[in-house]
Short mmCIF file of C-alpha atoms in Angstrom, two decimals:
data_model
loop_
_atom_site.label_atom_id
_atom_site.label_comp_id
_atom_site.label_asym_id
_atom_site.label_seq_id
_atom_site.Cartn_x
_atom_site.Cartn_y
_atom_site.Cartn_z
CA MET A 1413 -101.33 123.30 -93.56
CA MET A 1414 -100.56 123.35 -89.85
CA SER A 1415 -103.37 123.02 -87.35
CA HIS A 1416 -104.48 126.07 -85.42
CA ARG A 1417 -102.56 124.78 -82.38
CA THR A 1418 -99.31 123.60 -83.98
CA LEU A 1419 -98.00 126.89 -85.38
CA PRO A 1420 -98.39 128.90 -82.14
CA SER A 1421 -96.66 126.11 -80.23
CA LEU A 1422 -93.77 125.98 -82.69
CA VAL A 1423 -93.36 129.76 -82.70
CA GLY A 1424 -93.50 129.85 -78.90
CA LEU A 1425 -90.95 127.07 -78.57
CA LEU A 1426 -88.59 128.70 -81.07
CA VAL A 1427 -88.80 132.09 -79.35
CA ALA A 1428 -88.39 130.52 -75.90
CA VAL A 1429 -85.27 128.64 -76.98
CA LEU A 1430 -83.76 131.66 -78.73
CA VAL A 1431 -84.44 134.11 -75.91
CA GLY A 1432 -83.53 131.65 -73.17
CA SER A 1433 -80.29 130.49 -74.75
CA GLY A 1434 -79.27 134.02 -75.69
CA LEU A 1435 -79.91 135.26 -72.19
CA TYR A 1436 -78.07 132.31 -70.65
CA TRP A 1437 -75.11 133.06 -72.91
CA LEU A 1438 -75.18 136.68 -71.77
CA ALA A 1439 -75.98 136.46 -68.04
CA GLU A 1440 -75.09 132.81 -67.25
CA ASN A 1441 -78.11 132.43 -64.97
CA VAL A 1442 -80.21 129.33 -65.69
CA GLY A 1443 -83.31 130.40 -63.76
CA LEU A 1444 -83.40 133.86 -65.28
CA ALA A 1445 -82.84 132.48 -68.79
CA LEU A 1446 -85.53 129.82 -68.35
CA ALA A 1447 -88.16 132.18 -66.92
CA THR A 1448 -87.48 134.87 -69.51
CA GLY A 1449 -87.53 132.40 -72.40
CA ILE A 1450 -90.83 130.95 -71.20
CA ALA A 1451 -92.36 134.42 -70.82
CA TRP A 1452 -91.36 135.59 -74.30
CA GLY A 1453 -92.18 132.23 -75.91
CA GLY A 1454 -95.58 132.17 -74.26
CA GLY A 1455 -96.25 135.73 -75.34
CA PHE A 1456 -95.42 135.07 -78.98
CA ALA A 1457 -97.36 131.79 -79.00
CA THR A 1458 -100.38 133.67 -77.65
CA VAL A 1459 -100.03 136.38 -80.30
CA VAL A 1460 -99.95 133.82 -83.12
CA TYR A 1461 -102.88 131.90 -81.62
CA GLY A 1462 -104.96 135.06 -81.18
CA GLU A 1463 -104.19 136.32 -84.66
CA ARG A 1464 -105.14 132.99 -86.24
CA GLN A 1465 -108.31 132.45 -84.18
CA TYR A 1466 -109.63 136.01 -84.00
CA SER A 1467 -108.00 137.83 -86.92
CA ALA A 1468 -111.11 139.92 -87.61
CA HIS A 1469 -111.21 141.18 -84.02
CA TYR A 1470 -107.53 141.19 -83.11
CA PRO A 1471 -106.30 144.58 -81.90
CA GLY A 1472 -104.74 146.81 -84.50
CA SER A 1473 -103.34 150.28 -84.21
CA GLU A 1474 -106.55 152.18 -83.56
CA TRP A 1475 -107.06 154.64 -80.72
CA SER A 1476 -109.08 151.96 -78.91
CA ASN A 1477 -105.79 150.27 -78.05
CA LYS A 1478 -104.75 153.13 -75.79
CA TRP A 1479 -104.94 150.93 -72.67
CA SER A 1480 -102.66 148.29 -74.18
CA THR A 1481 -100.24 151.01 -75.20
CA LEU A 1482 -100.33 152.55 -71.72
CA GLY A 1483 -99.62 149.17 -70.14
CA THR A 1484 -96.70 148.58 -72.49
CA VAL A 1485 -95.22 152.00 -71.79
CA LEU A 1486 -95.54 151.61 -68.02
CA ILE A 1487 -93.97 148.15 -68.00
CA THR A 1488 -91.11 149.36 -70.19
CA ILE A 1489 -90.52 152.31 -67.86
CA ALA A 1490 -90.52 149.97 -64.87
CA ALA A 1491 -87.95 147.76 -66.57
CA THR A 1492 -85.63 150.47 -67.86
CA VAL A 1493 -85.85 153.02 -65.05
CA GLY A 1494 -86.59 150.72 -62.12
CA ILE A 1495 -83.81 148.35 -63.12
CA GLY A 1496 -81.58 151.08 -64.50
CA SER A 1497 -77.87 151.74 -64.28
CA SER A 1498 -78.10 152.59 -60.57
CA PHE A 1499 -79.37 149.06 -59.80
CA PRO A 1500 -76.40 147.39 -58.04
CA VAL A 1501 -75.92 144.35 -60.32
CA SER A 1502 -73.79 143.61 -63.37
CA PHE A 1503 -74.84 144.93 -66.75
CA GLU A 1504 -75.62 141.41 -68.00
CA LEU A 1505 -77.86 140.56 -65.05
CA ARG A 1506 -79.58 143.96 -65.25
CA LEU A 1507 -80.31 143.42 -68.96
CA GLY A 1508 -81.67 139.95 -68.18
CA LEU A 1509 -83.95 141.33 -65.49
CA GLN A 1510 -85.18 144.02 -67.87
CA PHE A 1511 -86.01 141.38 -70.48
CA LEU A 1512 -87.82 139.36 -67.82
CA VAL A 1513 -89.95 142.30 -66.66
CA ILE A 1514 -90.87 143.35 -70.20
CA GLY A 1515 -91.51 139.72 -71.24
CA THR A 1516 -93.76 139.14 -68.24
CA GLY A 1517 -95.76 142.25 -69.09
CA PHE A 1518 -95.92 141.18 -72.73
CA VAL A 1519 -97.26 137.69 -71.99
CA GLY A 1520 -99.74 139.11 -69.46
CA SER A 1521 -101.06 141.60 -71.98
CA MET A 1522 -101.35 139.00 -74.74
CA VAL A 1523 -103.11 136.45 -72.52
CA ALA A 1524 -105.56 139.11 -71.33
CA THR A 1525 -106.25 140.13 -74.94
CA VAL A 1526 -106.98 136.57 -76.08
CA ALA A 1527 -109.05 135.88 -72.95
CA GLU A 1528 -111.21 138.91 -73.70
CA LEU A 1529 -111.59 137.91 -77.35
CA GLU A 1530 -112.66 134.39 -76.32
CA ARG A 1531 -115.10 135.80 -73.78
CA ASN A 1532 -116.66 138.07 -76.40
CA ALA A 1533 -116.84 135.26 -78.96
CA ALA A 1534 -118.70 132.94 -76.58
#
């Protein structure tokens, strides 16, 4: 069985490589692909880590998650409306920027969730 640190790292690395390489293929921008891959990879690694370490307390789909849901909705609106079709860049770059904004919000939310769980467990 994998250690509690190996699986999240592997998942994060896999997601980072997939997202980063896919975005580079689409938008041909190394910095954007790298930053977006790292954001999404870090987010998924944090989800796996949190679920494995704090499965009994990890957020589910209860009403108490309304703040996480609100944050997700607002970040998605910022990405899709703020960087919408009127944004004066190519479709590929716009899509890459949208993935970056949503990925950054995702990793921020996941890190905050795990930080709060660790704080409560201490």
